[in-house]
Amino acid sequence: MSSSSSLLSEDQLLCSICLDVFTDPVSTPCGHNFCMVCLRECWDSSSHCQCPVCETKFSSRPELHVNTLISGLAAQFSKSVQVKSSRAPENTEVFCDCCEEKRAALKTCLICMASYCNIHLKPHQKIALFKKHKLMDPVENLEEYICQKHERPLELFCRDDQTCVCQFCTEGDHKTHSTVPIEEEIHVKKTVLRETQAEVQQMIQERLEKIEEIRLSVELNKKSTEKEKADSVEVFRALLRCIERSQAELLEVMEEKQKAAERQAEEFIKELEQEITELKRRDTELEQLSHTEDHLHLLQIYPSLCRPPHTKNWTDVSVDPHLSVESLRRALSQLQEDLSEMEKVPAIKLKRIQQYAVDVTLDPDTANPFLILSDDGKQVTCGDTRQNLPDNPERFDYAHSLLGKEGFSSGRFYYEVQVRGKTTWALGVTRESSNRKGTIMLSLENGYWTVFLRNESELLAVDSPTVPLSLKQAPQKVGVFVDYEEGLVSFYDVEDRSHIYSFTGQSFTGRLYPYFRTGFNYAGLNSAPLVITPVQHY
């Protein structure tokens, strides 16, 4: 059934289960194609799902959808086969028209309008006149190969009317038309078909590659999700540890407060009991003196007895009932502060941000003439002499600055720069359109989002207005993270794994480039290089 004029060979459009042209073709995850009914019956009769060709096993039964491209090709192929079958029915044998025994025909003559076996074909092979006849493989429906009007073989093709014609037709209705031998037109058509087939095969290949790309993307997303899940678990574990620690501290404080309150109450009770004992003794004395007959003695001691004994005023004295409540308030307040800090946990955030690391290389075409770049484009130092370099529009001619080669107009990116040993530097990102000539004023208005170190320890965020940054010590390695769509530029101390500063709510247009400023080399005091380092994923 294969045809040289079909878009694809029959083998490519056969179901490997039923061995027939595809009906409602579906694709398995491993890339093989089958009739939907055939594949379902195959899986229904088995205890597990696997590809009938490569035997790849699937953990769950894949959802099947008709492959519209292959379905269309199969339909076109089936149609072409039907057309051919109508001309030469399969399994229909053509017999010799001259044999009484009905031997199988070897050739059909379009001039004689008859089919001949090997014996009766000999005149066409020996006689000169018959040798000029048009022979072809035996066919039963000869009328389809003969011009119905002139009863001559259809040997020509009219390109104007796109139909087969005989020699006499070119002298009548098709006299002014462009006609060529059928063999010549077949050669042209086959060439076009081969080109079409190549295009279709290319489309198939592109779609197979797209399937692989989608699968790879899903796998990468799965790995990324697993990493995000692990990071989230780490965050919640830290959160639980923080809450448990706060709970333990709160219970300990409340216990101590309770013990202190009990000690205070015991002291109050002891003191009150002592005063009661003293007051009872005075009450007894007063009772005795009220019945004495010794008037002189009564008058002599009266001044000391008319006043009550010295005691404490207990009106405002009480055990503080708010000690535990205050402890709870303070503990909750502390916990809230801890949780607020945890939302910013720089170490965790930095770990997640580092997955957006990109390979940044310094661009020599933007470098100030005093700057010296390493061969690999990863280090830059400020030299003592100005190099003779072309003053192209991209080059910084005064500021000791340069950019990275790679620009970014979407998504997120992150890179790290070692600044160890430097007394001044600036890092960040800038717009592609930012000014490169003359004195460069770092500011948001001029398209620069940077942090700037000066005087070895004074770190500033060049915001609007400039923000002094209080750090225990100047960072030795700085991480720069940009989220283009979010309008975010953040800086991190990589070694301390702490957050330095963030520009938020920015609006970016055009490409952003990594920005580097080495600062002047003051007699060797700022000679250390800026080094773009590989990102270490902790």
XYZ file of C-alpha atoms in Angstrom:
538
model
C 0.000 0.000 0.000
C 2.980 2.306 0.261
C 3.058 5.093 -2.286
C 5.949 7.183 -3.492
C 3.619 10.128 -3.883
C 2.287 10.098 -0.316
C 3.475 12.669 2.200
C 4.766 9.996 4.584
C 5.498 6.318 4.110
C 2.884 3.828 5.207
C 5.176 2.536 7.988
C 5.148 5.950 9.641
C 1.359 6.044 9.698
C 0.665 2.475 10.835
C -0.465 1.573 14.346
C 1.987 -1.024 15.670
C -0.880 -2.833 17.439
C -3.473 -3.296 14.680
C -0.934 -2.786 11.826
C -3.367 -0.508 9.995
C -3.427 3.241 9.274
C -4.067 5.263 12.438
C -7.635 5.856 13.616
C -7.844 8.640 16.234
C -4.046 8.506 16.863
C -2.826 9.283 20.394
C 0.730 9.734 21.725
C 2.186 8.153 24.862
C 4.495 10.171 27.173
C 7.461 8.260 25.661
C 6.578 9.598 22.170
C 5.060 6.547 20.403
C 1.729 6.670 18.563
C -1.212 4.232 18.486
C -4.899 4.123 17.658
C -6.807 5.298 20.731
C -9.034 2.184 20.799
C -6.044 -0.174 20.303
C -4.071 1.399 23.151
C -7.036 1.440 25.522
C -7.786 -2.227 24.823
C -4.111 -3.069 25.356
C -4.075 -1.309 28.732
C -7.481 -2.649 29.756
C -6.228 -6.196 29.275
C -3.089 -5.646 31.386
C -2.518 -5.073 35.089
C -0.199 -2.146 34.404
C 0.274 0.629 31.826
C 3.307 0.458 29.579
C 4.242 1.428 26.029
C 3.631 -1.558 23.661
C 6.744 -0.531 21.668
C 9.506 0.476 24.131
C 7.811 -1.047 27.219
C 8.222 2.144 29.243
C 6.044 1.777 32.341
C 3.816 4.601 33.597
C 3.051 5.034 37.289
C -0.465 6.190 36.454
C -2.586 5.813 33.341
C -1.809 8.790 31.051
C -4.663 10.928 29.817
C -5.026 10.373 26.058
C -5.780 13.104 23.511
C -6.014 12.727 19.727
C -2.857 13.991 17.980
C -4.447 16.291 15.398
C -1.312 16.544 13.222
C -0.856 12.778 12.831
C -4.617 12.319 12.504
C -4.679 14.743 9.572
C -1.717 13.023 7.896
C -3.323 9.595 8.379
C -6.601 10.818 6.858
C -4.761 12.297 3.871
C -2.797 9.078 3.421
C -5.940 6.921 3.619
C -7.609 9.120 1.013
C -4.656 8.803 -1.387
C -4.666 5.024 -0.899
C -8.376 4.894 -1.676
C -7.847 6.876 -4.891
C -5.088 4.521 -5.987
C -7.133 1.501 -5.005
C -9.973 2.705 -7.208
C -7.546 2.687 -10.137
C -5.828 -0.617 -9.302
C -7.911 -2.615 -6.837
C -5.744 -4.485 -4.443
C -5.609 -8.230 -4.934
C -7.357 -7.788 -8.359
C -5.437 -9.716 -11.023
C -5.401 -8.466 -14.639
C -5.552 -11.234 -17.267
C -4.249 -11.388 -20.808
C -6.891 -10.365 -23.344
C -5.522 -12.824 -25.979
C -5.342 -15.984 -23.855
C -8.112 -18.493 -23.670
C -6.510 -19.854 -20.494
C -6.615 -16.386 -18.867
C -2.939 -16.075 -18.031
C -1.879 -13.134 -15.870
C -1.053 -10.016 -17.880
C 2.496 -8.676 -17.823
C 1.848 -5.302 -19.499
C -1.052 -3.197 -20.758
C -0.774 -1.351 -24.090
C -2.502 2.013 -24.175
C -2.487 2.010 -28.010
C -3.927 -1.464 -28.462
C -6.198 -0.966 -25.446
C -5.395 -4.511 -24.326
C -3.373 -6.382 -21.730
C -0.878 -9.135 -22.660
C 0.831 -12.024 -20.950
C 4.489 -12.785 -21.499
C 3.783 -14.859 -24.619
C 1.434 -12.408 -26.354
C 3.602 -9.421 -25.420
C 6.422 -10.618 -27.717
C 5.191 -8.717 -30.826
C 5.527 -5.489 -28.817
C 9.090 -6.466 -28.046
C 10.136 -7.570 -31.560
C 8.083 -5.733 -34.162
C 9.313 -2.139 -34.752
C 5.816 -0.686 -35.150
C 4.609 -2.229 -31.866
C 7.760 -1.137 -30.068
C 6.472 2.455 -30.336
C 3.320 1.608 -28.396
C 2.823 2.931 -24.883
C 3.237 0.071 -22.388
C 2.570 0.218 -18.655
C 2.002 -2.091 -15.706
C -1.216 -4.053 -16.202
C -4.405 -2.228 -15.235
C -8.002 -3.302 -15.450
C -9.683 0.094 -15.829
C -8.008 1.151 -19.075
C -10.623 3.823 -19.807
C -9.166 6.018 -17.060
C -5.875 6.181 -18.954
C -7.490 7.028 -22.291
C -8.849 10.386 -23.478
C -12.610 9.924 -23.657
C -12.866 12.455 -26.473
C -10.093 11.274 -28.799
C -9.588 7.726 -27.524
C -5.872 8.334 -27.318
C -3.512 7.721 -24.348
C -3.321 10.485 -21.770
C 0.385 11.213 -22.255
C 0.481 14.956 -21.512
C -0.391 17.233 -18.598
C -2.023 20.629 -19.061
C -0.622 22.988 -16.430
C -3.238 25.633 -17.143
C -6.203 23.324 -16.439
C -4.262 20.938 -14.161
C -5.519 17.858 -16.023
C -4.141 15.013 -18.161
C -4.681 15.292 -21.930
C -3.792 13.391 -25.122
C -1.786 14.619 -28.101
C -4.946 15.542 -30.031
C -6.177 17.701 -27.120
C -3.150 19.994 -27.584
C -4.362 20.715 -31.107
C -7.866 21.660 -29.930
C -9.112 22.999 -26.577
C -5.603 23.052 -25.076
C -3.804 24.429 -28.116
C -2.591 27.611 -26.391
C -2.052 25.960 -22.996
C 1.191 24.950 -21.393
C 1.455 21.167 -21.709
C 4.299 18.855 -20.762
C 4.799 15.082 -20.781
C 3.224 13.395 -17.785
C 6.635 12.022 -16.761
C 8.023 15.553 -16.587
C 5.091 16.829 -14.520
C 5.311 13.794 -12.231
C 8.977 14.644 -11.606
C 7.961 18.216 -10.645
C 5.091 17.023 -8.455
C 7.278 14.461 -6.695
C 9.891 17.144 -6.025
C 7.218 19.363 -4.447
C 5.873 16.413 -2.477
C 9.345 15.583 -1.187
C 9.752 19.192 -0.097
C 6.329 19.082 1.564
C 7.235 15.809 3.223
C 10.479 17.343 4.495
C 8.513 20.287 5.912
C 6.008 17.960 7.583
C 8.791 15.834 9.026
C 10.470 19.008 10.273
C 7.186 20.056 11.900
C 6.942 16.641 13.539
C 10.531 16.912 14.782
C 9.924 20.409 16.113
C 6.874 19.206 18.008
C 8.715 16.209 19.399
C 11.455 18.573 20.561
C 8.794 20.851 22.054
C 7.353 17.886 23.938
C 10.827 17.139 25.301
C 11.271 20.799 26.197
C 7.947 20.815 28.067
C 8.845 17.617 29.897
C 12.232 19.056 30.844
C 10.530 22.253 32.011
C 8.151 20.218 34.180
C 11.095 18.313 35.637
C 12.974 21.538 36.381
C 9.848 23.030 37.942
C 9.479 19.897 40.038
C 13.056 20.202 41.307
C 12.560 23.918 41.960
C 9.330 23.168 43.849
C 11.084 20.517 45.933
C 13.796 23.048 46.788
C 11.184 25.661 47.670
C 9.380 23.115 49.839
C 12.628 22.281 51.636
C 13.310 25.985 52.210
C 9.751 26.487 53.477
C 10.104 23.577 55.882
C 13.317 25.142 57.132
C 11.546 28.466 57.690
C 8.687 26.854 59.617
C 11.079 24.777 61.687
C 12.907 27.947 62.635
C 9.536 29.533 63.391
C 8.547 26.628 65.641
C 11.909 26.766 67.418
C 11.395 30.492 67.965
C 7.892 29.943 69.385
C 9.035 27.042 71.574
C 11.935 29.105 72.872
C 9.625 32.036 73.612
C 7.175 29.699 75.333
C 9.914 28.189 77.508
C 11.273 31.620 78.397
C 7.772 32.876 79.200
C 6.987 29.894 81.436
C 10.319 30.279 83.180
C 9.728 33.993 83.795
C 6.169 33.348 84.996
C 7.419 30.645 87.340
C 10.052 32.984 88.749
C 7.471 35.732 89.144
C 5.143 33.346 90.942
C 7.905 32.283 93.323
C 8.822 35.917 93.954
C 5.164 36.724 94.685
C 4.965 33.801 97.110
C 8.146 34.919 98.898
C 6.783 38.446 99.117
C 3.468 37.160 100.513
C 5.277 35.061 103.113
C 7.261 38.097 104.234
C 4.085 40.196 104.466
C 2.315 37.479 106.505
C 5.289 37.069 108.840
C 5.464 40.812 109.442
C 1.696 41.015 109.998
C 1.799 38.133 112.472
C 4.568 39.883 114.425
C 2.498 43.065 114.593
C -0.558 41.051 115.714
C 1.499 39.515 118.532
C 2.626 42.979 119.633
C -0.892 44.362 119.452
C -2.273 41.471 121.517
C 0.368 42.103 124.170
C -0.656 45.778 124.304
C -4.338 44.778 124.456
C -3.610 42.582 127.482
C -1.743 45.423 129.230
C -4.581 47.823 128.574
C -7.112 45.327 129.900
C -5.140 44.888 133.114
C -4.621 48.631 133.644
C -8.308 49.320 133.133
C -8.962 47.342 136.332
C -6.013 48.558 138.451
C -6.552 50.350 141.785
C -3.075 51.856 141.654
C -4.066 55.230 140.369
C -0.668 56.743 140.724
C 0.937 54.011 138.631
C -1.747 54.394 135.970
C -1.132 58.100 135.667
C 2.618 57.592 135.472
C 2.514 55.139 132.525
C -0.532 56.641 130.822
C 1.486 58.729 128.325
C 3.148 55.580 126.941
C -0.075 53.595 126.755
C -2.445 56.145 125.290
C -0.815 55.749 121.869
C -1.060 52.467 119.860
C 2.249 50.661 119.263
C 4.199 51.621 116.106
C 2.930 49.537 113.161
C 3.093 49.600 109.337
C 0.334 51.161 107.246
C -1.002 48.156 105.267
C -3.721 50.017 103.354
C -1.878 50.103 99.989
C 0.166 46.980 100.521
C -0.725 43.981 98.319
C 0.855 41.192 96.312
C 1.156 42.423 92.680
C -1.505 40.520 90.709
C -0.161 41.773 87.322
C 3.283 40.239 87.402
C 2.327 37.255 85.144
C 0.222 39.421 82.823
C 3.094 41.835 82.310
C 5.434 38.925 81.653
C 3.039 37.569 79.052
C 2.777 40.950 77.370
C 6.552 41.321 77.240
C 6.978 37.758 75.937
C 4.374 38.266 73.232
C 5.951 41.560 72.263
C 9.355 39.889 72.022
C 7.898 37.029 70.006
C 6.295 39.496 67.621
C 9.671 41.167 67.125
C 11.295 37.789 66.548
C 8.658 36.821 64.001
C 9.043 40.162 62.237
C 12.734 39.511 62.001
C 12.124 35.988 60.769
C 10.088 37.343 57.871
C 13.310 38.968 56.774
C 15.561 36.024 57.647
C 18.393 37.117 55.348
C 20.167 33.766 55.363
C 17.055 31.958 54.123
C 16.168 34.696 51.650
C 19.723 34.785 50.307
C 19.705 31.019 49.823
C 16.513 31.254 47.761
C 17.740 34.256 45.805
C 21.010 32.537 44.839
C 19.096 30.162 42.569
C 18.780 33.098 40.136
C 22.572 33.401 39.785
C 23.787 34.417 36.309
C 27.239 34.366 34.744
C 28.333 38.021 34.565
C 31.390 39.046 32.537
C 32.905 42.550 32.496
C 32.544 44.510 29.240
C 35.913 46.010 28.125
C 34.131 48.324 25.648
C 32.573 50.215 28.597
C 35.669 50.310 30.851
C 37.303 53.632 31.800
C 40.811 53.830 30.235
C 42.443 53.600 33.700
C 40.793 50.232 34.387
C 42.635 46.940 33.815
C 40.582 43.791 33.169
C 41.657 40.178 33.621
C 41.709 37.906 30.575
C 38.607 36.044 31.725
C 36.678 39.295 32.297
C 36.010 38.515 35.956
C 38.379 41.023 37.678
C 39.037 44.730 37.340
C 41.618 47.000 39.000
C 42.368 50.709 38.709
C 45.763 51.364 37.160
C 48.090 54.373 37.464
C 48.208 55.294 33.799
C 45.542 56.004 31.207
C 45.439 53.466 28.380
C 45.055 54.530 24.776
C 41.582 53.182 24.019
C 38.938 54.282 21.480
C 36.445 56.763 22.942
C 33.333 54.866 21.886
C 29.892 56.031 23.139
C 29.603 53.125 25.588
C 32.862 53.865 27.429
C 33.051 55.738 30.765
C 35.597 58.484 30.043
C 35.930 60.042 33.528
C 34.297 57.863 36.189
C 36.334 54.758 37.038
C 33.425 52.519 36.059
C 32.357 49.777 33.687
C 29.378 47.473 33.021
C 28.723 43.786 32.615
C 28.360 42.456 29.067
C 24.981 40.892 29.712
C 21.841 43.037 29.932
C 18.462 41.982 31.358
C 14.997 43.244 30.430
C 12.854 40.790 32.396
C 12.875 38.167 35.133
C 15.293 37.891 38.046
C 19.074 37.756 38.216
C 21.757 37.645 40.909
C 25.541 37.956 41.007
C 28.285 38.296 43.657
C 31.337 40.561 43.776
C 34.318 40.321 46.118
C 35.312 43.777 47.440
C 37.860 42.635 50.043
C 40.725 45.067 50.642
C 39.114 48.052 48.909
C 38.597 51.441 50.558
C 36.007 52.656 48.061
C 33.691 51.021 45.530
C 30.167 51.169 44.117
C 28.012 48.279 42.879
C 24.518 47.854 41.495
C 22.711 48.136 38.169
C 22.098 50.887 35.651
C 19.949 51.547 32.618
C 21.351 50.915 29.148
C 20.608 54.562 28.331
C 22.409 56.038 31.363
C 25.102 58.645 30.766
C 28.723 57.388 30.510
C 30.544 60.651 29.865
C 31.984 63.215 32.267
C 31.335 63.220 36.012
C 28.746 60.569 36.836
C 26.371 61.428 39.678
C 25.020 58.155 41.051
C 21.272 58.646 41.643
C 17.937 57.070 40.881
C 17.094 59.981 38.610
C 20.174 59.228 36.509
C 19.288 55.548 36.277
C 21.716 54.111 38.859
C 20.644 51.787 41.704
C 23.784 51.372 43.809
C 25.389 51.074 47.234
C 28.621 53.004 47.730
C 31.552 52.514 50.126
C 33.839 55.421 50.960
C 36.566 56.047 53.538
C 36.940 52.275 53.974
C 33.968 51.860 56.342
C 31.260 54.397 55.413
C 28.569 52.556 53.437
C 25.739 54.470 51.731
C 22.664 53.473 49.743
C 22.336 55.978 46.909
C 18.583 56.367 47.313
C 16.546 59.553 47.202
C 17.732 60.859 49.642
C 20.988 58.958 50.299
C 20.711 56.512 53.221
C 23.705 55.905 55.560
C 23.936 52.200 56.404
C 24.961 51.090 59.888
C 26.883 47.830 59.700
C 29.208 46.135 62.180
C 31.848 46.039 59.478
C 32.118 46.681 55.745
C 31.134 43.630 53.654
C 33.866 41.586 51.978
C 31.617 40.060 49.332
C 28.408 41.679 48.073
C 25.475 39.943 46.397
C 23.266 41.951 44.021
C 19.735 40.711 43.255
C 17.246 42.240 40.780
C 13.582 41.373 40.237
C 12.730 43.310 37.081
C 8.936 42.949 37.186
C 8.818 43.569 40.961
C 10.942 46.717 40.648
C 13.373 45.436 43.293
C 17.159 45.805 43.678
C 18.608 44.201 46.834
C 22.134 43.980 48.257
C 23.446 41.286 50.614
C 26.562 40.697 52.694
C 27.325 37.206 51.361
C 29.787 36.092 54.038
C 27.665 37.424 56.913
C 24.528 36.236 55.037
C 22.753 39.435 56.014
C 20.660 42.007 54.167
C 22.305 45.352 53.387
C 19.675 47.420 51.573
C 16.813 47.219 49.026
C 15.404 49.639 46.484
C 11.701 48.776 46.222
C 8.792 49.908 44.054
C 11.044 50.924 41.166
C 9.837 51.100 37.565
C 12.310 49.698 35.037
C 12.257 50.296 31.277
C 14.730 48.921 28.764
C 17.685 46.725 29.632
C 19.511 46.820 32.973
C 23.251 46.150 33.189
C 25.412 45.221 36.208
C 27.387 48.314 37.271
C 30.882 48.397 38.834
C 32.958 51.348 40.112
C 36.481 50.675 41.404
C 37.233 54.195 42.657
C 40.632 55.875 42.360
C 43.823 54.079 43.319
C 45.168 56.357 46.039
C 48.885 55.493 46.069
C 48.061 51.808 46.313
C 45.509 52.183 49.137
C 42.625 51.119 46.867
C 44.534 48.779 44.551
C 42.567 45.614 45.393
C 40.424 44.339 42.483
C 36.693 43.948 42.186
C 36.202 40.228 41.506
C 33.051 38.581 40.123
C 32.978 35.262 41.978
C 31.038 32.036 41.308
C 27.926 31.749 43.476
C 28.236 29.041 46.127
C 24.835 27.459 46.830
C 24.748 26.659 50.540
